[in-house]
Every structure is written in C-alpha cells, then in structure tokens.
PDB file of C-alpha atoms in Angstrom:
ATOM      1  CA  UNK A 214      17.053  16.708 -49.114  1.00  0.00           C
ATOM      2  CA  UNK A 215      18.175  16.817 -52.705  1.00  0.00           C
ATOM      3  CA  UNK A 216      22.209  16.850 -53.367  1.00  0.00           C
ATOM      4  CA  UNK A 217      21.918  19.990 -55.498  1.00  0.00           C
ATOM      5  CA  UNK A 218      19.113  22.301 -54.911  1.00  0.00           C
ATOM      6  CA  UNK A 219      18.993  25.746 -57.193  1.00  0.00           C
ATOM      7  CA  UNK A 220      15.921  27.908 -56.075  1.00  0.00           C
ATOM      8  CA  UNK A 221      14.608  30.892 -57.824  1.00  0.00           C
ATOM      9  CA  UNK A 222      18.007  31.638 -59.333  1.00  0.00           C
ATOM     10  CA  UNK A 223      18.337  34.765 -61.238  1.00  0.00           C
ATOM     11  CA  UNK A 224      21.686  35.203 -63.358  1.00  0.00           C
ATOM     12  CA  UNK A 225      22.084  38.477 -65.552  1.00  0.00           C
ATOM     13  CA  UNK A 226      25.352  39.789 -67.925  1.00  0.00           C
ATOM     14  CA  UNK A 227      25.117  43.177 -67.561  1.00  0.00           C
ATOM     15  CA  UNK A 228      21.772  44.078 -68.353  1.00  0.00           C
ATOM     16  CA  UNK A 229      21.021  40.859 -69.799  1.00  0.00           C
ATOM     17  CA  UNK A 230      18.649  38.397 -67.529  1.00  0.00           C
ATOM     18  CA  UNK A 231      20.243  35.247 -68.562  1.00  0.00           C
ATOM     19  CA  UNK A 232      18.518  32.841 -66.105  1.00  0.00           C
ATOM     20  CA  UNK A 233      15.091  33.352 -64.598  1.00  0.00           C
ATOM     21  CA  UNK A 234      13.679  32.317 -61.651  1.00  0.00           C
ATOM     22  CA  UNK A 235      15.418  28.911 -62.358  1.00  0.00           C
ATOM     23  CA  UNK A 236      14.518  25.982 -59.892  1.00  0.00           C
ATOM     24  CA  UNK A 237      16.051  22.496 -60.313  1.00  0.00           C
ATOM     25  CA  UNK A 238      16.946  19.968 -58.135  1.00  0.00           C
ATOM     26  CA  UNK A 239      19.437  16.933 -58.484  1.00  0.00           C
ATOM     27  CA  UNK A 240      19.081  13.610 -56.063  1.00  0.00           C
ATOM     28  CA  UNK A 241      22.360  11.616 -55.336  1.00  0.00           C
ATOM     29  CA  UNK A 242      22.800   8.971 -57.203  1.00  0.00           C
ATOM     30  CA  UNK A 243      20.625  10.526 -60.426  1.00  0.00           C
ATOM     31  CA  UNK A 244      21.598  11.642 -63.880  1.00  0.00           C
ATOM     32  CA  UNK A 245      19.900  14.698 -64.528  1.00  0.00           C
ATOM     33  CA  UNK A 246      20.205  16.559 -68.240  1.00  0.00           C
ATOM     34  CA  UNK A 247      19.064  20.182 -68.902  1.00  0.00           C
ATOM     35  CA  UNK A 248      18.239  20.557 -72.471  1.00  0.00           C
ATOM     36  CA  UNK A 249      17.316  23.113 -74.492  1.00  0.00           C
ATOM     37  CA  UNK A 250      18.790  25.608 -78.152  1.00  0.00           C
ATOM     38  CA  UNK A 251      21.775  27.514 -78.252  1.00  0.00           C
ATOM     39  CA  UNK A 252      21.363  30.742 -75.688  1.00  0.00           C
ATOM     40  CA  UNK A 253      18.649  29.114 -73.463  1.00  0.00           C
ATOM     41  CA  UNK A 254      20.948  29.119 -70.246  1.00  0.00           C
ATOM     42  CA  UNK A 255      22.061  25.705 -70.335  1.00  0.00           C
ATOM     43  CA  UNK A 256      25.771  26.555 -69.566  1.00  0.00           C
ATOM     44  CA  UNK A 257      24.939  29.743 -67.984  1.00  0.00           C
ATOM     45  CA  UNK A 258      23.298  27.286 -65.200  1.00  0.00           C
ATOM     46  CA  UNK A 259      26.450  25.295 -64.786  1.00  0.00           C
ATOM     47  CA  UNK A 260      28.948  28.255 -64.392  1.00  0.00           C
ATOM     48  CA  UNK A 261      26.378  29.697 -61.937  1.00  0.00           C
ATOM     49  CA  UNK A 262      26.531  26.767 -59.596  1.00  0.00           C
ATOM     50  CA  UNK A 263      30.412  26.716 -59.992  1.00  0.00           C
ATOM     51  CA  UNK A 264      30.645  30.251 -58.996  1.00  0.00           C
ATOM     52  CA  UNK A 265      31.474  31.406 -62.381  1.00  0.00           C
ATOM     53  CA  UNK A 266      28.846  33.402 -62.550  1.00  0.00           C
ATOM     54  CA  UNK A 267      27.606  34.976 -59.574  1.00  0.00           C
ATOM     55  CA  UNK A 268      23.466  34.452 -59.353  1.00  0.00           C
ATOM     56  CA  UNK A 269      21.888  38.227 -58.172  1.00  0.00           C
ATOM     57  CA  UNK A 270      19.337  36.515 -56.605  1.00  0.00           C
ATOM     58  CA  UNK A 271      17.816  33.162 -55.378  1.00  0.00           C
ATOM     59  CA  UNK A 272      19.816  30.220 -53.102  1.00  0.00           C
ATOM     60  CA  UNK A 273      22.075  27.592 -54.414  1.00  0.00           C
ATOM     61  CA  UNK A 274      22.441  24.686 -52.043  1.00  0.00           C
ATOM     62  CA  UNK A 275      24.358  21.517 -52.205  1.00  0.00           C
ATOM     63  CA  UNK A 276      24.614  18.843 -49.775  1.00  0.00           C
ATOM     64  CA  UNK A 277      22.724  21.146 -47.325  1.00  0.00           C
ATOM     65  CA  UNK A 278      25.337  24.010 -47.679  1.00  0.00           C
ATOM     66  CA  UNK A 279      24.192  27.354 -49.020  1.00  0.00           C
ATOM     67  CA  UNK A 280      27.114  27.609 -51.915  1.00  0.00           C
ATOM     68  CA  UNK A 281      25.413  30.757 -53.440  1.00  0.00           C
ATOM     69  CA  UNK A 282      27.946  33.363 -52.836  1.00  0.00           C
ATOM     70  CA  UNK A 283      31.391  30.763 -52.946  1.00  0.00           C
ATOM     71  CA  UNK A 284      34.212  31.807 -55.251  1.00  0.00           C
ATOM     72  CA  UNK A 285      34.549  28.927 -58.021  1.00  0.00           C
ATOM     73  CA  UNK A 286      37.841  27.122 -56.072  1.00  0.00           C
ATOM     74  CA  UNK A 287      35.693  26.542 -52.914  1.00  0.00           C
ATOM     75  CA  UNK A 288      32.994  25.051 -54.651  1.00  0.00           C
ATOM     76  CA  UNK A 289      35.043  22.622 -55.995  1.00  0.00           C
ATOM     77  CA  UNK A 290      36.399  22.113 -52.671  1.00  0.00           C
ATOM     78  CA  UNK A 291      32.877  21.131 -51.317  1.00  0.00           C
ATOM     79  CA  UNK A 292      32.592  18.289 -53.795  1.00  0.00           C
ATOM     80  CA  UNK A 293      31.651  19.774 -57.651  1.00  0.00           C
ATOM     81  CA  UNK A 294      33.365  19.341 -60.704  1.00  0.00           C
ATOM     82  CA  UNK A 295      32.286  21.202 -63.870  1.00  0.00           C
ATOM     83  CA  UNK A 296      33.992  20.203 -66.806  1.00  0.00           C
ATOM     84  CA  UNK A 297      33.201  22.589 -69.219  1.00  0.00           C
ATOM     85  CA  UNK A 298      32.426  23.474 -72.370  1.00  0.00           C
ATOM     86  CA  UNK A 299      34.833  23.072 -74.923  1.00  0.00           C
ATOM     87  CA  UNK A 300      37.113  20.783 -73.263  1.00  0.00           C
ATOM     88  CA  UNK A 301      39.723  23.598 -71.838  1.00  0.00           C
ATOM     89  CA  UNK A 302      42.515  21.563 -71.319  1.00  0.00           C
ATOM     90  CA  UNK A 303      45.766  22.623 -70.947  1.00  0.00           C
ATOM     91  CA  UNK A 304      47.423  22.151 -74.327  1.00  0.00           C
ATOM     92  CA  UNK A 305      51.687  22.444 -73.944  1.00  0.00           C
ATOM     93  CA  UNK A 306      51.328  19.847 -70.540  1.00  0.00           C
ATOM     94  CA  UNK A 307      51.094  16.036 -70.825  1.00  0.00           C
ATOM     95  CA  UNK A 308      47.852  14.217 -69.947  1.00  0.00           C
ATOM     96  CA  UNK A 309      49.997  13.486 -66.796  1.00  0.00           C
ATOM     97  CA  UNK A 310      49.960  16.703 -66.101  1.00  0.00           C
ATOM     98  CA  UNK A 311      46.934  17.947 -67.103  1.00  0.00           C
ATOM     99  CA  UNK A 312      45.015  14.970 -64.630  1.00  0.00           C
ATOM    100  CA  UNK A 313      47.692  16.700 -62.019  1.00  0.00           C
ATOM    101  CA  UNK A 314      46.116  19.682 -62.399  1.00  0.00           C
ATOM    102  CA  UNK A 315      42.886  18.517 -61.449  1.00  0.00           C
ATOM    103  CA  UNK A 316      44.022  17.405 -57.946  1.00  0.00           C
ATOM    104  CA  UNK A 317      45.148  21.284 -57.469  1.00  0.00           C
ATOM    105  CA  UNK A 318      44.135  20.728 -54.004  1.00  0.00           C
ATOM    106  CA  UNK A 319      45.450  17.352 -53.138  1.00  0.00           C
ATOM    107  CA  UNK A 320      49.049  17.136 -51.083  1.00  0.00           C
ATOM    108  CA  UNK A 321      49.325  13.458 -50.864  1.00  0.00           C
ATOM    109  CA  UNK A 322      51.104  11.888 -53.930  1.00  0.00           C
ATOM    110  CA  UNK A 323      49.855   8.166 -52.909  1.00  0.00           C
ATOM    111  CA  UNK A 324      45.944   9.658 -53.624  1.00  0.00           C
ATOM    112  CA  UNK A 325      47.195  12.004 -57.072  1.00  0.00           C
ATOM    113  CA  UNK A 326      48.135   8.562 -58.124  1.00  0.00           C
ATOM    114  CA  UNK A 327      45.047   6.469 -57.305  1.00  0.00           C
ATOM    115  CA  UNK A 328      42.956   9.365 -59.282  1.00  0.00           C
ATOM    116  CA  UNK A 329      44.860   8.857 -61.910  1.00  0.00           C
ATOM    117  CA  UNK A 330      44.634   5.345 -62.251  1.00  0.00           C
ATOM    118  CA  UNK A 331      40.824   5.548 -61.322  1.00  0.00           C
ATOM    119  CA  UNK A 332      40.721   8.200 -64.685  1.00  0.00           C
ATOM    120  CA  UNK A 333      42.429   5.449 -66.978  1.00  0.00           C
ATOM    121  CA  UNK A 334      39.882   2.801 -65.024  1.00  0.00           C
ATOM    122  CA  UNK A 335      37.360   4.858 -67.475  1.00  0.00           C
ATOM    123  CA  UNK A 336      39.669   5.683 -70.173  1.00  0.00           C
ATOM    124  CA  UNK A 337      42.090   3.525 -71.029  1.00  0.00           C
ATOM    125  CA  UNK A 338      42.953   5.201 -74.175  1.00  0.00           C
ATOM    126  CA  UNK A 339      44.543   8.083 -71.926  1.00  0.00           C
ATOM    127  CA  UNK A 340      47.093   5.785 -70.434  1.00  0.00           C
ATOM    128  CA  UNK A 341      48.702   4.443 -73.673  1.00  0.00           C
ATOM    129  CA  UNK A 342      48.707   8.277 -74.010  1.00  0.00           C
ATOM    130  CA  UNK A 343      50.150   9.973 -70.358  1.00  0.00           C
ATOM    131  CA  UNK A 344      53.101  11.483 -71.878  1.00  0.00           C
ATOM    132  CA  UNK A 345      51.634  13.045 -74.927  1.00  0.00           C
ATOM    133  CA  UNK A 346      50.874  16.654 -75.154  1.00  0.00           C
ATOM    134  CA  UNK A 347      47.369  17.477 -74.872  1.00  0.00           C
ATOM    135  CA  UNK A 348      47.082  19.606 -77.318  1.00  0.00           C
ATOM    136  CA  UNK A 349      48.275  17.074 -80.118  1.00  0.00           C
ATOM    137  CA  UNK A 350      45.296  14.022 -79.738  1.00  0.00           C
ATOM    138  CA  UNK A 351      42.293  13.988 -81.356  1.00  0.00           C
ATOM    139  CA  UNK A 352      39.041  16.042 -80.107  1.00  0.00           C
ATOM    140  CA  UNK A 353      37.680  12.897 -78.704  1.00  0.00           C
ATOM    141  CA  UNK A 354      40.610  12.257 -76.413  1.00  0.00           C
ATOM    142  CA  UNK A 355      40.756  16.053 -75.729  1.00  0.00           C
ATOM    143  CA  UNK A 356      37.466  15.428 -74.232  1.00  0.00           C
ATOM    144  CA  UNK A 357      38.092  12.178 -72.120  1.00  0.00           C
ATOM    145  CA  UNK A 358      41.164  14.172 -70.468  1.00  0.00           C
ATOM    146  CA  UNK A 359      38.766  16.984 -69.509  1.00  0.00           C
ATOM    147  CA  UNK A 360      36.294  14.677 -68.196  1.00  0.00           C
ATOM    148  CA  UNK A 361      38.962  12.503 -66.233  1.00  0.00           C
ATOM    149  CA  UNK A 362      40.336  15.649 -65.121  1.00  0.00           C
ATOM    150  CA  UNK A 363      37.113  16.840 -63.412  1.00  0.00           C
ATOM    151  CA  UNK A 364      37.198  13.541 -62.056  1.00  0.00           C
ATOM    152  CA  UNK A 365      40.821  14.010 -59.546  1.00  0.00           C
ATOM    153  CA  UNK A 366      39.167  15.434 -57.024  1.00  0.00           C
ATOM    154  CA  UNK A 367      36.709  12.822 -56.126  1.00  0.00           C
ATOM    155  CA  UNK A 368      33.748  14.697 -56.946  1.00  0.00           C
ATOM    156  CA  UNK A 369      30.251  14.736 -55.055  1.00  0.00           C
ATOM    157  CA  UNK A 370      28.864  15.962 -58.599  1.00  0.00           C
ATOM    158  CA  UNK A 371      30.468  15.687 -61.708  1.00  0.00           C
ATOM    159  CA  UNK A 372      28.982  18.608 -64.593  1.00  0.00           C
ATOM    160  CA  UNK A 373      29.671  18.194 -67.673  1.00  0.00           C
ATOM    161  CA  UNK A 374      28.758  21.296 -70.655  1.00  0.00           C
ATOM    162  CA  UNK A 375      28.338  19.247 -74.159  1.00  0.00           C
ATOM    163  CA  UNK A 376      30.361  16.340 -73.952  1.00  0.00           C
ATOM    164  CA  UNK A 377      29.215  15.150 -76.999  1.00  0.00           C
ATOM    165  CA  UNK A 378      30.156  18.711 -79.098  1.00  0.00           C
ATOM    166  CA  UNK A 379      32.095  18.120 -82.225  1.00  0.00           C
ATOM    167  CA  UNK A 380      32.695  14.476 -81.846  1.00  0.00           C
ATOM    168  CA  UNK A 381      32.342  11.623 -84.322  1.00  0.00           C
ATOM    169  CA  UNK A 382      28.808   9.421 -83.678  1.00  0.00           C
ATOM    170  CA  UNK A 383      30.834   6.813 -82.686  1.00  0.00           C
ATOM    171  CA  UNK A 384      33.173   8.802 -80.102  1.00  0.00           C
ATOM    172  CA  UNK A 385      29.783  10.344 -78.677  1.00  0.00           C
ATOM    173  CA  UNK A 386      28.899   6.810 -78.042  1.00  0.00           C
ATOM    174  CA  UNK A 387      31.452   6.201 -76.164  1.00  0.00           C
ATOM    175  CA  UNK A 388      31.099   9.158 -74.276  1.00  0.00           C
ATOM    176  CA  UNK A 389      28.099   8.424 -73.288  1.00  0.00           C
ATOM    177  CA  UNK A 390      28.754   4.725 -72.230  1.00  0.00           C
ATOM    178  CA  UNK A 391      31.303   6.265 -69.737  1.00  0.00           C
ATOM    179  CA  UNK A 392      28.809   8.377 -68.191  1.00  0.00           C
ATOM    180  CA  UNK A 393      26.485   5.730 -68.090  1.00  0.00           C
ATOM    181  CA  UNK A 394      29.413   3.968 -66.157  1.00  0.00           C
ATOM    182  CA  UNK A 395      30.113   6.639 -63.884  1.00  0.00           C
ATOM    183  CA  UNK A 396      27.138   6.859 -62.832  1.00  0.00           C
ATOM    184  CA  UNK A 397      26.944   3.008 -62.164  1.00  0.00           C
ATOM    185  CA  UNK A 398      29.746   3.035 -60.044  1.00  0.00           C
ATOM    186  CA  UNK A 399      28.207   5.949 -57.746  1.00  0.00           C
ATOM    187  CA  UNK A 400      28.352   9.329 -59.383  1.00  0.00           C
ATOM    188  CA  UNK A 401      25.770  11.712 -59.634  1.00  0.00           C
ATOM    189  CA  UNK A 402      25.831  13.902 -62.936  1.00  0.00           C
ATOM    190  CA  UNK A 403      23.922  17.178 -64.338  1.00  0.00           C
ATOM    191  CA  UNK A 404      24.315  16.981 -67.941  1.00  0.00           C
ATOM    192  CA  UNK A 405      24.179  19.911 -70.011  1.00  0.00           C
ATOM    193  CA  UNK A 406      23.956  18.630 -74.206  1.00  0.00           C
ATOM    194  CA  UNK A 407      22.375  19.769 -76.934  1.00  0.00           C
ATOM    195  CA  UNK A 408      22.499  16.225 -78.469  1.00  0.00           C
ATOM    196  CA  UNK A 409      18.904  15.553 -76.607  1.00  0.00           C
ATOM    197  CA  UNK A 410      18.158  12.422 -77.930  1.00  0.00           C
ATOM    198  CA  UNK A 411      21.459  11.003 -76.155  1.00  0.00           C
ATOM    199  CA  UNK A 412      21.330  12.844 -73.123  1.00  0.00           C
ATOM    200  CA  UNK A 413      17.574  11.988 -72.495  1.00  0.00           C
ATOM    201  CA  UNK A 414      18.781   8.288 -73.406  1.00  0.00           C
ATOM    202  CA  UNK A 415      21.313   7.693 -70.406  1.00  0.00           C
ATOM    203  CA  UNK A 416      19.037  10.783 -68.158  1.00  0.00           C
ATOM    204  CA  UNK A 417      16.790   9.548 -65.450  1.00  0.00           C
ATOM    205  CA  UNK A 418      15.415  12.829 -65.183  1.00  0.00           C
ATOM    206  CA  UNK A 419      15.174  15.858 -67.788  1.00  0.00           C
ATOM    207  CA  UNK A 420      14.298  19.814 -67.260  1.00  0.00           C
ATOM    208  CA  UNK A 421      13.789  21.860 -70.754  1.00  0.00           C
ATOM    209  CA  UNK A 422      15.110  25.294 -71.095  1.00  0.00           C
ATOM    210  CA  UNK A 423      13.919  28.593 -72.691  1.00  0.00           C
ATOM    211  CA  UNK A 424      15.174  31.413 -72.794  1.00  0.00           C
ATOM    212  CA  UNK A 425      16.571  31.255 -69.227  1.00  0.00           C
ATOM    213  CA  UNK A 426      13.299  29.379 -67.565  1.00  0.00           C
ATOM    214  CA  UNK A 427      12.356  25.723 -66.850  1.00  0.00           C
ATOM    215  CA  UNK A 428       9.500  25.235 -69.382  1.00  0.00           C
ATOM    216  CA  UNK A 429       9.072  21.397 -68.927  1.00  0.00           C
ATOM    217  CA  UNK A 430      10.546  19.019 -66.736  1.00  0.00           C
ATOM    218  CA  UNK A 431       9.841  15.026 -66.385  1.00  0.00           C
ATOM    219  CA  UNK A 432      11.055  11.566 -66.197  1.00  0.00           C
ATOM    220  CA  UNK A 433      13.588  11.207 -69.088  1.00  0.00           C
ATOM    221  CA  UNK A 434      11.958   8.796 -70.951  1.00  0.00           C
ATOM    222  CA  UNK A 435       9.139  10.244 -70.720  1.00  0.00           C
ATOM    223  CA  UNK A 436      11.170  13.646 -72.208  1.00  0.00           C
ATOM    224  CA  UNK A 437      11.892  11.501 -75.037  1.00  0.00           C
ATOM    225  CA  UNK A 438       7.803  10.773 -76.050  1.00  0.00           C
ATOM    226  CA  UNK A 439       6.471  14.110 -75.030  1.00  0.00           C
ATOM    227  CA  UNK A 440       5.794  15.761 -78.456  1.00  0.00           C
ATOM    228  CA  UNK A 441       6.462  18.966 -77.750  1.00  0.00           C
ATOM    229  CA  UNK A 442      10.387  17.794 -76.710  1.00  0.00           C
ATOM    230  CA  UNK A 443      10.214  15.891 -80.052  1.00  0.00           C
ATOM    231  CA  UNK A 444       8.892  18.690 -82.327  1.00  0.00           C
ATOM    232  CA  UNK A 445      11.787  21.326 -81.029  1.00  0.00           C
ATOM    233  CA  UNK A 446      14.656  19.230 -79.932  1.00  0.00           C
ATOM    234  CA  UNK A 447      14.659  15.956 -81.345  1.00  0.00           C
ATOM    235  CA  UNK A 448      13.726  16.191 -84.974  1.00  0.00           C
TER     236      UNK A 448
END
C-alpha cells in the first residue's frame, strides 16, 4: 500500500477540467516530482490533495484513509504538509512566530520548541534570524521559513509547490541539498518544480504533466535521458 494514492482524480474551476483522470502514487520513504509547463496541473494536484481544491470525482487516499472529501485543516491533521507556492508566509510576525504558526494544532510548548529547533537543525540561517520580521529577509530565507514551517507539525508528507521559484542558482542549490536531507533523515516528499533538471536530480521517481493528465512517468533518472523529457523540459 502506497503512502499517497490519487486515483482517477478529476479537478475542474468552474467549467474548466483542470486535472484529468490523474493517477499517481507516492511510497514512504520516496521523493517523487511532478513536472511539467506553466498550467499543466502541477499545483492544481497539490491543493487537491490538501483539500484546497475539492476533486469532483476519483479517490484520494493516504496512509490507507480515504482523505477525498477532508477540509484542508484535517488533512494536515492526518500527517500532510503543503508548503505552497510562493512562499505565503506571514510577513508583520517574526520567524518565531511564523514556525508557531505551523504547530496551529500543537498544545504542548515542550514539542513547539523541539520543532523549532528541528527547523533550524535544517536551516540554521533562520536561527541567527528568529526575531526578524518575515517579511524583511531575502526571498531565499522567505522560502526556508515556509518550508520549516510546513515542517512543525511532524509531517507524514511534506509538499512543496516550486521551491526553487525566483531564487539565485546558488540558493536553489541549497534548497535542494535540504530536501535531499530531509528525505535522508526519513521524509517522504512530492515535489512540484518547474526547474526539471533539479527536481529529476534529487527525484527517485518522476510523473510528466499535460494539460491536466499523466503523459509519462518513470524512474527519475531515467526522466532525465528520455528525449522526449529533454526536448520539452530540459532544454
């Protein structure tokens, strides 16, 4: 049984079929990236397993649980964490505060404060700045707070929506070394990027988009030589 199972998921805004028929599956333990242009339904998947979104038809299932019909704070409850697209942080409240914000759900102090040093276990830079203002550091630490905030809760599955958007090469890097880490230490990931190249890097598994359907789907390295991937997404 696979963590995260979507089945024959069909997502529509208004009278627009945004995702169709979509089947993917994510194992624990595995890095899985959906790829694919601007509009294919890449973050339109991720808001419909978070409840975002509600799916018209088809079964969303994680750890065994049909999720399908959830409202967005009880699928975070059952273990999910979408940080998305865009970081979203909350601007006028400290990076304290912010990772506070993340444990929404969480009553005992002693574990808020473990989750936060577990965040600054990953990012370091985000301790030298807990009592600055989010909205005043650079896009790159904008984007480690919204990533360590997703990670307060303990996740089952952490989802991140283009990490790597508007960052410096170097911060993407980064980025991606801490996912890499993550994962390392025990968390499974779905990775939404348009940056293909790096998310079929650190992937061990890879589904391409169009237009709201799986087109392709195989071992990420194996993503990364088909030529068809190469001709539309990595060139």
């Amino acid at each position: 049984m696979a963590l995260l199972e979507l089945e024959n998921i069909h997502t529509y805004y208004g009278g627009i079929h945004a995702l169709k028929g979509l089947t993917i599956t994510v194992e624990q333990g595995e890095i899985v990236t959906l790829i694919g242009s601007n509009g294919a339904g890449k973050s339109t998947t991720l808001k419909t397993i978070s409840g975002q979104v509600r799916a018209r038809s088809g079964t969303i299932r994680f750890n065994g649980t049909d999720i399908t019909r959830l409202k967005t704070h009880e699928v975070a409850l059952h273990g999910i964490a979408h940080v998305p697209e865009g970081r979203r942080i909350f601007p006028k409240l400290t990076v304290r505060e912010n990772l506070e914000m993340g444990a929404f759900s969480i009553k005992d102090k002693k574990v808020i404060e473990e989750g936060i040093e577990r965040a600054f276990h990953y990012f370091p830079r985000l301790k030298e700045r807990i009592n600055q203002k989010g909205g005043t550091m650079s896009g790159g630490e904008q984007q480690m707070l919204a990533i360590a905030r997703g990670l307060m809760m303990k996740p089952k599955i952490l989802m991140l929506d283009e990490p790597s958007m508007g960052l410096a090469p170097i911060l993407v890097e980064q980025i991606f070394e801490i996912v890499k880490e993550m994962n390392r230490e025990g968390m499974t990931i779905l990775l939404v990027e348009q940056n293909a190249n790096q998310a079929l890097a650190v992937a061990h598994r890879g589904y391409v988009i169009q237009t709201g359907e799986i087109i392709l789907q195989d071992d990420a390295l194996k993503l990364l030589s088909n030529p068809q991937v190469q001709e539309a997404y990595l060139s």
